[in-house]
N, CA and C of each residue as an Amber inpcrd file, in Angstrom:
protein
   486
 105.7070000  -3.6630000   1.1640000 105.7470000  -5.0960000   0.9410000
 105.9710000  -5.3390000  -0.5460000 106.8490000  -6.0550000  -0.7880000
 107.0210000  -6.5740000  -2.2600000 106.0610000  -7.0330000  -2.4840000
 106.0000000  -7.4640000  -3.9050000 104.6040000  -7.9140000  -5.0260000
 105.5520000  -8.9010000  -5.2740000 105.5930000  -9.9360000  -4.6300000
 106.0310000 -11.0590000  -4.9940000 105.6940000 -12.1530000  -3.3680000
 105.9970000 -13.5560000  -4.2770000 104.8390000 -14.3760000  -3.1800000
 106.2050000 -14.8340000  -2.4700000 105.6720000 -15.1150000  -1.1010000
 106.9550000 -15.5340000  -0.1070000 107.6030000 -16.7870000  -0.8320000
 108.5290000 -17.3240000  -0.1220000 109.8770000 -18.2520000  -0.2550000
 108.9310000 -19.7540000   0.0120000 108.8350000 -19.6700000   1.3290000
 108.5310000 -21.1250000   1.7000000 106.8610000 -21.6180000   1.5580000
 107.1310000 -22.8610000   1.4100000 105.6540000 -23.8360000   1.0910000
 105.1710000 -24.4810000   2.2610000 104.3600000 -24.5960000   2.7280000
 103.9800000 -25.5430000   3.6800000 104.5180000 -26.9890000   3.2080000
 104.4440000 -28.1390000   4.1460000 104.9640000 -29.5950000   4.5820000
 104.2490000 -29.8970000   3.3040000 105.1960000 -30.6640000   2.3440000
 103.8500000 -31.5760000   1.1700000 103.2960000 -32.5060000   1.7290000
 103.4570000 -32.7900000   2.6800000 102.6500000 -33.6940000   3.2870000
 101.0850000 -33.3000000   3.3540000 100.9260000 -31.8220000   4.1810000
 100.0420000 -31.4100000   3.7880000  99.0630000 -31.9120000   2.4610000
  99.2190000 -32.2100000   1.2410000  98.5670000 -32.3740000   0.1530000
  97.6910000 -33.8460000   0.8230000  98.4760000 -34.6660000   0.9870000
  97.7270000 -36.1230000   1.6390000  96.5520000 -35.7320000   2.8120000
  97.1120000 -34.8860000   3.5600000  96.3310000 -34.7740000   4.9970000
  94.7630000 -33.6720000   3.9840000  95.0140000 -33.2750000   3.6780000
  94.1470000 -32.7420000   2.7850000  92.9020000 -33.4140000   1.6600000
  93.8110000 -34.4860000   1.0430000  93.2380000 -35.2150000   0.1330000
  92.2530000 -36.3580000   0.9190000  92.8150000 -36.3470000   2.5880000
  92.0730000 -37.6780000   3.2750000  90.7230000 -36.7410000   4.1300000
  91.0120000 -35.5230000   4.2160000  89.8470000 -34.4390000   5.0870000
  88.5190000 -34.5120000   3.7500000  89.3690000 -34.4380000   2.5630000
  88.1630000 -34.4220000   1.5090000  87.4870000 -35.6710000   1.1930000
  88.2380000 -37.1180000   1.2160000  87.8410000 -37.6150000   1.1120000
  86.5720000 -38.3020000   2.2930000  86.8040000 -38.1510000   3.1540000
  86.1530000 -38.2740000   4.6190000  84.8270000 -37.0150000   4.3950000
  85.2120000 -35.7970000   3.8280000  83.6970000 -35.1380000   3.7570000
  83.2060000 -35.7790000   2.6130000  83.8870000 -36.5390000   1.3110000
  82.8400000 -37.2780000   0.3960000  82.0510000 -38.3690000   1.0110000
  82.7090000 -38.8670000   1.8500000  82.0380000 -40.1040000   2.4810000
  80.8800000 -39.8000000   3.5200000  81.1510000 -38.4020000   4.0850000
  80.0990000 -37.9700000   4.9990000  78.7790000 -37.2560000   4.1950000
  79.0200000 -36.7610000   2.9070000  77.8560000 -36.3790000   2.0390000
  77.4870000 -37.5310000   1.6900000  78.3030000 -38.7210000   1.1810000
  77.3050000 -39.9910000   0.1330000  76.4530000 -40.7370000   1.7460000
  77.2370000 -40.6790000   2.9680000  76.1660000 -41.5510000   4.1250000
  74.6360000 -40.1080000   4.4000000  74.9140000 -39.3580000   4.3820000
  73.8970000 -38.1280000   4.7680000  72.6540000 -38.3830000   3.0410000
  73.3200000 -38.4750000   2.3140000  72.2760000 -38.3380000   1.0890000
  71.7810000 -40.0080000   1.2480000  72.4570000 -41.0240000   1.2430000
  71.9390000 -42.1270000   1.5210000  71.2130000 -42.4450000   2.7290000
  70.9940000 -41.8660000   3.9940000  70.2260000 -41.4780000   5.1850000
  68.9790000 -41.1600000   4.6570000  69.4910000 -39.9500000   3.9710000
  67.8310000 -38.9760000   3.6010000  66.8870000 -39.7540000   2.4370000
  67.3660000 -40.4980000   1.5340000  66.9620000 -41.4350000   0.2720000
  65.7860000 -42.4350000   1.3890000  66.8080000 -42.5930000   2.1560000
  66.3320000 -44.3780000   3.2840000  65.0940000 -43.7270000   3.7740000
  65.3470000 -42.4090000   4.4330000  64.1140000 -41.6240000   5.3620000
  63.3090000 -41.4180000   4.2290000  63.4260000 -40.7750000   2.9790000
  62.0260000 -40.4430000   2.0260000  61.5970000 -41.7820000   1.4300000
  62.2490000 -42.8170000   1.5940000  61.5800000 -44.2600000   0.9930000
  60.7110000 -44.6480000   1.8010000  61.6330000 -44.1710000   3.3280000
  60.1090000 -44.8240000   4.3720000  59.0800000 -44.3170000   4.5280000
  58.9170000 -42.8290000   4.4560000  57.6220000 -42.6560000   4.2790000
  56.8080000 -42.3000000   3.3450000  57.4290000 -43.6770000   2.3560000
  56.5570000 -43.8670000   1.3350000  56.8260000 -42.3930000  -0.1110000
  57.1870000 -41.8820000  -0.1000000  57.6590000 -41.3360000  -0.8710000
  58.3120000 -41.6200000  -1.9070000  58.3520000 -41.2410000  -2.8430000
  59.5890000 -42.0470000  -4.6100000  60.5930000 -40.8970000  -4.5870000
  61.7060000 -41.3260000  -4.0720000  62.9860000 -40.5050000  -4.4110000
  63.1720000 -40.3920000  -6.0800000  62.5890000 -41.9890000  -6.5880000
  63.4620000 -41.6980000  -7.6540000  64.7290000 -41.6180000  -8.2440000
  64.9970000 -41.6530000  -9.4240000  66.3120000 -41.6230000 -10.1110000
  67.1080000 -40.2940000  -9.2330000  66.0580000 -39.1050000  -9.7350000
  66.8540000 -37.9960000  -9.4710000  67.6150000 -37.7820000  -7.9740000
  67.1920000 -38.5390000  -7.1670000  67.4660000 -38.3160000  -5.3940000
  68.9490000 -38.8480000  -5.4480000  69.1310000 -40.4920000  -6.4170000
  70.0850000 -40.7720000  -6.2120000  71.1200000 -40.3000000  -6.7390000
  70.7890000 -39.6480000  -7.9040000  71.4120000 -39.3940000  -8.7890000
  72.2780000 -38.1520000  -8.2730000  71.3830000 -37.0050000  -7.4230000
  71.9220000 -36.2080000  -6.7210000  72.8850000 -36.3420000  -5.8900000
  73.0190000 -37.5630000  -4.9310000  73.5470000 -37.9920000  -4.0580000
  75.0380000 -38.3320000  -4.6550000  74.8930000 -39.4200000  -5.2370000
  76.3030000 -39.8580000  -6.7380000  76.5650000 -38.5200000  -7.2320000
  76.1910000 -37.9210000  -7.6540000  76.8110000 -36.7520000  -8.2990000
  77.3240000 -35.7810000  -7.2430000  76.9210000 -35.1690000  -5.9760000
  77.4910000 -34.5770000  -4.4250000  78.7890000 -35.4810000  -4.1780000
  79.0630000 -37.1070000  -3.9380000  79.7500000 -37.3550000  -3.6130000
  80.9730000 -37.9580000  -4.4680000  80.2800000 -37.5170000  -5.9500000
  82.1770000 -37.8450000  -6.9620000  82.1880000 -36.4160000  -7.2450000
  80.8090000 -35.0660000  -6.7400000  82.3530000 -34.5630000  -6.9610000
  83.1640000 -33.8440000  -5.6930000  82.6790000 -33.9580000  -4.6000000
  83.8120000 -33.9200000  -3.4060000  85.2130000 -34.8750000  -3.5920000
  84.8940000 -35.8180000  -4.3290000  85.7930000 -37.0300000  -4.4020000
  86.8650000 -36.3270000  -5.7450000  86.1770000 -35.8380000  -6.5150000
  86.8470000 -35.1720000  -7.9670000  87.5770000 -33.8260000  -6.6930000
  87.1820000 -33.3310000  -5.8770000  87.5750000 -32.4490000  -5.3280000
  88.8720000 -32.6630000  -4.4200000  88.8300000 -33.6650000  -3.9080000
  90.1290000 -34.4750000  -3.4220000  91.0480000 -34.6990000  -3.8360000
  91.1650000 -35.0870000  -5.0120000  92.2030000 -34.9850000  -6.2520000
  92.6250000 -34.2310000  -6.8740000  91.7470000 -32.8020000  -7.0680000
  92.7320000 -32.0600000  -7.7420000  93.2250000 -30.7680000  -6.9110000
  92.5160000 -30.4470000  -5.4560000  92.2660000 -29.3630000  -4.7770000
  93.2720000 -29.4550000  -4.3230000  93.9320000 -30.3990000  -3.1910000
  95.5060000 -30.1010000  -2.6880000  96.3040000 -29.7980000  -3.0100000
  96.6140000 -30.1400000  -4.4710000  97.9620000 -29.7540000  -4.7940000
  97.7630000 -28.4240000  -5.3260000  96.4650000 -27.8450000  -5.4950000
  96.1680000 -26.3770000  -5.8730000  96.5780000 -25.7080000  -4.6300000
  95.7490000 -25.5900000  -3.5560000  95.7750000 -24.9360000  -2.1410000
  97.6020000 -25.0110000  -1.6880000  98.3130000 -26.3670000  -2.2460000
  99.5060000 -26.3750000  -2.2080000 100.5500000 -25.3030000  -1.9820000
 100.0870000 -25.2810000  -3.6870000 101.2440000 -24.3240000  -4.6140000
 101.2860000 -22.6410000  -4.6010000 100.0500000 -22.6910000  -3.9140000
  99.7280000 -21.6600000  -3.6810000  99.4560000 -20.5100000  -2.3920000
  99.8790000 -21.8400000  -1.2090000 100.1640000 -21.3680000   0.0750000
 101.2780000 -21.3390000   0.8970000 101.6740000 -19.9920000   0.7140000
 103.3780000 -19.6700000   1.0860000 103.4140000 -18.8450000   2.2570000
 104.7700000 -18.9210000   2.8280000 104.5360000 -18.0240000   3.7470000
 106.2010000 -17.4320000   3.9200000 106.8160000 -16.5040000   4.5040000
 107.8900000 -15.6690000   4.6660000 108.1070000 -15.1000000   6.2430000
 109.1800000 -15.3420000   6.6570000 108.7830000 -14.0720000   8.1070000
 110.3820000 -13.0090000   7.2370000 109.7280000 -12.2330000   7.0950000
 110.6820000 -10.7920000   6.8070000 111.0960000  -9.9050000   7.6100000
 111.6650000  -8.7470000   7.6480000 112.2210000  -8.1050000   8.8630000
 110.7670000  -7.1520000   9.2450000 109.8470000  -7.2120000   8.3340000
 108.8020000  -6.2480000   8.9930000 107.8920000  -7.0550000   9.4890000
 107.5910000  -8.1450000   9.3940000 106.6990000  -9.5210000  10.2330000
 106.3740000 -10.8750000   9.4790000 105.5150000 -11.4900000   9.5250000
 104.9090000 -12.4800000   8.7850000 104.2940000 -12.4460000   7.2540000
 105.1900000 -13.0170000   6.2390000 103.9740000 -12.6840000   4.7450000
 103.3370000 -13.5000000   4.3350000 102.1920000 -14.2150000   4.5850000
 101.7520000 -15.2100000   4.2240000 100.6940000 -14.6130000   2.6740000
 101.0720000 -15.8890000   1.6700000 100.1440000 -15.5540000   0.7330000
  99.1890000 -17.0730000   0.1500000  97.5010000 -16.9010000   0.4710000
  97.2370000 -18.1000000  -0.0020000  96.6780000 -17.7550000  -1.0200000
  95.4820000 -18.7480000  -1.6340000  94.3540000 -19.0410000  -2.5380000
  94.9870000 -18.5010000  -4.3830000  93.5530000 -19.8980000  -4.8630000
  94.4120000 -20.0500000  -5.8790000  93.5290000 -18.8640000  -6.9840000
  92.1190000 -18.8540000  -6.8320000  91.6200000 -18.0520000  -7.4470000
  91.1830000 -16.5930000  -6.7280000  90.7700000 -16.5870000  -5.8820000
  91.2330000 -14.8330000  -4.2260000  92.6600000 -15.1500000  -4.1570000
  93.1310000 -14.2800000  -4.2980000  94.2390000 -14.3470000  -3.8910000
  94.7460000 -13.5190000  -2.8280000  95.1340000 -13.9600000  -1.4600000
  95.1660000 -13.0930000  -0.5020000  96.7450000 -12.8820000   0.2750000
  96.7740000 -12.0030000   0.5990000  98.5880000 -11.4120000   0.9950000
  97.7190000 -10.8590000   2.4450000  98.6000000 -11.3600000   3.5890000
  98.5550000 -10.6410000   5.1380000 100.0510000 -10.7520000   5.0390000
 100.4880000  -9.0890000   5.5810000 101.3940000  -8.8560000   6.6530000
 101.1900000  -8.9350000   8.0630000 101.5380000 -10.0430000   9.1020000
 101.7400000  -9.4100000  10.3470000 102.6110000  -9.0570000  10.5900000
 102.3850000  -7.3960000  10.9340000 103.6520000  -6.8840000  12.2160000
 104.0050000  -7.3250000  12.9890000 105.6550000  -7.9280000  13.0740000
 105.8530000  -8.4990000  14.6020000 105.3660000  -8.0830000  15.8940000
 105.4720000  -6.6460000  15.3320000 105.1230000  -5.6390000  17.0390000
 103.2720000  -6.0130000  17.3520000 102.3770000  -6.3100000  16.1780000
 101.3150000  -6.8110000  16.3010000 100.5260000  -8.2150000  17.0670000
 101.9870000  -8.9900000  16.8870000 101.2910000 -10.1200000  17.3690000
 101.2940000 -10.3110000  18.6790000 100.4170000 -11.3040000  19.2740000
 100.1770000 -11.2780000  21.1060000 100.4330000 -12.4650000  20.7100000
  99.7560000 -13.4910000  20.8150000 100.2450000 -14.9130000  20.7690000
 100.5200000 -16.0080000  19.2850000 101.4810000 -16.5680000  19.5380000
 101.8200000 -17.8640000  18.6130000 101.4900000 -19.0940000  19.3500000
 100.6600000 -19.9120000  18.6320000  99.8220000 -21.1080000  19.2400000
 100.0070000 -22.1520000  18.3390000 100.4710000 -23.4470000  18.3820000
 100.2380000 -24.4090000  17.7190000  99.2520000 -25.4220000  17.8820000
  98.9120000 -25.9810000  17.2700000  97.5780000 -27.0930000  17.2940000
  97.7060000 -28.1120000  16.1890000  97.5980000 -29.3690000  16.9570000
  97.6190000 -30.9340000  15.7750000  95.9540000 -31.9630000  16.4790000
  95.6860000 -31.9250000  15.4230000  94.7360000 -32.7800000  16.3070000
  94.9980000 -34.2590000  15.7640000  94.4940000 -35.2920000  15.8300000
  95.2380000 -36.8360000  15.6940000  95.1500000 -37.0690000  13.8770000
  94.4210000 -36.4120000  13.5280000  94.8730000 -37.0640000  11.2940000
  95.9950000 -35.9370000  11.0970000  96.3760000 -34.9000000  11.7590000
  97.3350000 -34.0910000  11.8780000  98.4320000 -35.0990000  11.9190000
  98.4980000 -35.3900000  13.2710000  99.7260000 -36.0960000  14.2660000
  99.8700000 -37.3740000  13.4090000  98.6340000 -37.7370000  12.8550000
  99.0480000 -39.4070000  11.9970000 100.0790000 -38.8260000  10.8930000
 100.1640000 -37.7580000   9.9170000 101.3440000 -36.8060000   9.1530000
 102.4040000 -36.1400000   9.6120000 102.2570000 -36.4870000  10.8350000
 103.6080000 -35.4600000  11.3040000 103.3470000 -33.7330000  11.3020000
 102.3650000 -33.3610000  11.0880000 101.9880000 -31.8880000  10.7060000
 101.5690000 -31.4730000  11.9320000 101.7210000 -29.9270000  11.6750000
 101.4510000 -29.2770000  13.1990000 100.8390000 -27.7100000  12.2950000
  99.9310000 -27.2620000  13.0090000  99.2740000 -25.8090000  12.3280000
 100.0090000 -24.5830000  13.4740000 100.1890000 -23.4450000  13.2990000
 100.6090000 -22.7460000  13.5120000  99.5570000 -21.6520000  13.0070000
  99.0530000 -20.6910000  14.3720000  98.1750000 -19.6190000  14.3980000
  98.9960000 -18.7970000  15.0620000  98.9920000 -17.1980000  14.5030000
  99.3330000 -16.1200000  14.9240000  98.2190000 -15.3480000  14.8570000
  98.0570000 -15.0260000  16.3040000  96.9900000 -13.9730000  16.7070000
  97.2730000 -12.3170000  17.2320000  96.4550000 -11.6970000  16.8540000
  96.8360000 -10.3030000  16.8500000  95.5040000  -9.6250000  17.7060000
  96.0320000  -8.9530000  18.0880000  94.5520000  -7.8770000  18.6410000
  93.2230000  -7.5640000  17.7220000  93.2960000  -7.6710000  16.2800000
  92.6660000  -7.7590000  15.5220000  92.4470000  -9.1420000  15.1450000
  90.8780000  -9.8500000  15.1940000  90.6460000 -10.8140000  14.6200000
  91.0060000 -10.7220000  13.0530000  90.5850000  -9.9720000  12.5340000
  91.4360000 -10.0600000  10.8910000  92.5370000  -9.9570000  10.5640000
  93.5480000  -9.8800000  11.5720000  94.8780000  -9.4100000  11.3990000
  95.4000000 -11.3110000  11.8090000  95.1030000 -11.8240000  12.4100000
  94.7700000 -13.1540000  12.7170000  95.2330000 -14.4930000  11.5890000
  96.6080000 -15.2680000  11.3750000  96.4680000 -15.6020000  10.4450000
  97.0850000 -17.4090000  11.0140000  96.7120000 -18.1310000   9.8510000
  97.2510000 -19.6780000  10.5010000  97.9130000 -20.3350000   9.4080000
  99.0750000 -20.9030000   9.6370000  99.6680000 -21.4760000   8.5960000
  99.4690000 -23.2230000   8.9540000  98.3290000 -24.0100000   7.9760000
  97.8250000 -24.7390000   8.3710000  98.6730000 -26.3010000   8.5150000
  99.7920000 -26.3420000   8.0160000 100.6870000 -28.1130000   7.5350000
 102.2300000 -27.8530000   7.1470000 102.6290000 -27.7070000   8.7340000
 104.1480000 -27.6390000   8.9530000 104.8000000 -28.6180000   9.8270000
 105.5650000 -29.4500000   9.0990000 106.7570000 -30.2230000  10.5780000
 106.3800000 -29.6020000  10.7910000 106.6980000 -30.9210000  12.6450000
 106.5920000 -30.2190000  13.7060000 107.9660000 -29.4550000  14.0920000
 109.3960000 -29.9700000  13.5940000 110.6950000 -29.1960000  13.6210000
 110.2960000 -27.6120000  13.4200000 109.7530000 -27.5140000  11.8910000
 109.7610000 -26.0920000  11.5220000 108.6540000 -25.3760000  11.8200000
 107.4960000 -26.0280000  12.4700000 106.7870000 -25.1290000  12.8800000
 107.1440000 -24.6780000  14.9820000 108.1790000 -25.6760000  15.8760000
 108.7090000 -25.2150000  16.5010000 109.8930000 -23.6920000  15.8420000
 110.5570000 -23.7180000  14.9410000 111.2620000 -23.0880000  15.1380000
 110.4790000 -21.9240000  14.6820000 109.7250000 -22.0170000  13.6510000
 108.7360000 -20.7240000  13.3750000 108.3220000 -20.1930000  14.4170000
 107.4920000 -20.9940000  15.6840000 107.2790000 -20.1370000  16.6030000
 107.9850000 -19.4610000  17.2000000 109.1600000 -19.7830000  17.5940000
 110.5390000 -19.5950000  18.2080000 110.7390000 -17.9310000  17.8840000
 111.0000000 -18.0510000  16.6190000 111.7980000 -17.2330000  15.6720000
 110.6630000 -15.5740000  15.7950000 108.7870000 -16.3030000  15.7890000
 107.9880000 -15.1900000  15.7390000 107.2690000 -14.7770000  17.3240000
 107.8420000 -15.3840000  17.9880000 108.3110000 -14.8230000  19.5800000
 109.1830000 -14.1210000  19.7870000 110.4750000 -14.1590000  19.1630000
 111.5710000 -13.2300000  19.7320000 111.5890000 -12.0970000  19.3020000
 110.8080000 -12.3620000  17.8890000 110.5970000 -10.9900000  17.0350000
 109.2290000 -10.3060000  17.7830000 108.7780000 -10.6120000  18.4300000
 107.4120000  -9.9630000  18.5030000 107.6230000  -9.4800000  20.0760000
 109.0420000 -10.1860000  20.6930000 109.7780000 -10.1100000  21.9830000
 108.7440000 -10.2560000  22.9900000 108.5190000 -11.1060000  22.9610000
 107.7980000 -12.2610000  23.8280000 108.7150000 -13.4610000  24.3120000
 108.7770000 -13.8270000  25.5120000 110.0900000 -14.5050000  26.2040000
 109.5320000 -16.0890000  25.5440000 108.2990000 -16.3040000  25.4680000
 108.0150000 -18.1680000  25.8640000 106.6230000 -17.9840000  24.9140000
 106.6820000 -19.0750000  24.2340000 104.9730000 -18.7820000  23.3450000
 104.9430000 -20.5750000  23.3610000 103.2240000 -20.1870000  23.4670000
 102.3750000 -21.5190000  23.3090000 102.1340000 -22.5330000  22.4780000
């Protein structure tokens, strides 16, 4: 395998669908810390500065995390199908390289669930007999993640994939 990172990027769309998953877990930490504040006030307890303060500070910085994390996870998640199988390379500080062998893989599966489908994005999982061999390319058209599957069916010579 070359020492160099594959060709293609996932959908930039991806970056939005990303930036709205983070923002939705900031909003689910500031209602959970504001829950628990409400529950230690009622029974009489002093949260205090520091309770809230904790809470505000958990949820700007998931929110600080929204803003700068997508376009990191971005730039940095590529993927290739080469003549020896799949090269996907993510993360910005691990940096991780899987080859799948075509001859390795058993099924290609796609999955959108509806903040997916509101972007047009579709995820694409290739599964192997090995759970670690196992890899998902998470924010692709749905065009190119049909033809990706297409393309890592015929290679893996499998007639019809899921």
């Amino acid at each position: 395998m070359a020492l160099r990172d594959p060709t293609e990027h996932l959908d930039p769309k991806v970056r939005r669908l990303w930036a709205v998953q983070d923002v939705l877990g900031a909003l689910g930490v500031g209602a959970v810390g504001a829950v628990l504040l409400v529950g230690v006030d009622a029974t009489g307890a002093d949260a205090g500065g520091a309770g809230v303060a904790l809470v505000v500070v958990a949820a700007l910085g998931a929110l600080g995390r929204a803003a700068w994390a997508p376009g990191v996870r971005w730039r940095h998640h590529r993927y290739e199908v080469l003549d020896e199988g799949l090269f996907i390379a993510s993360g910005w500080l691990v940096r991780r390289r899987h080859l799948v062998p075509h001859a390795r893989v058993q099924t290609v599966d796609t999955r959108s669930d509806p903040l997916m489908r509101a972007f047009g994005l579709v995820e694409v999982q290739v599964r192997t007999a090995s759970h670690q061999g196992s890899v998902t390319l998470p924010g692709l058209a749905a065009d190119v993640a049909d033809d990706l599957v297409a393309v890592l069916a015929a290679r893996a010579g499998h007639d019809q994939a899921t």
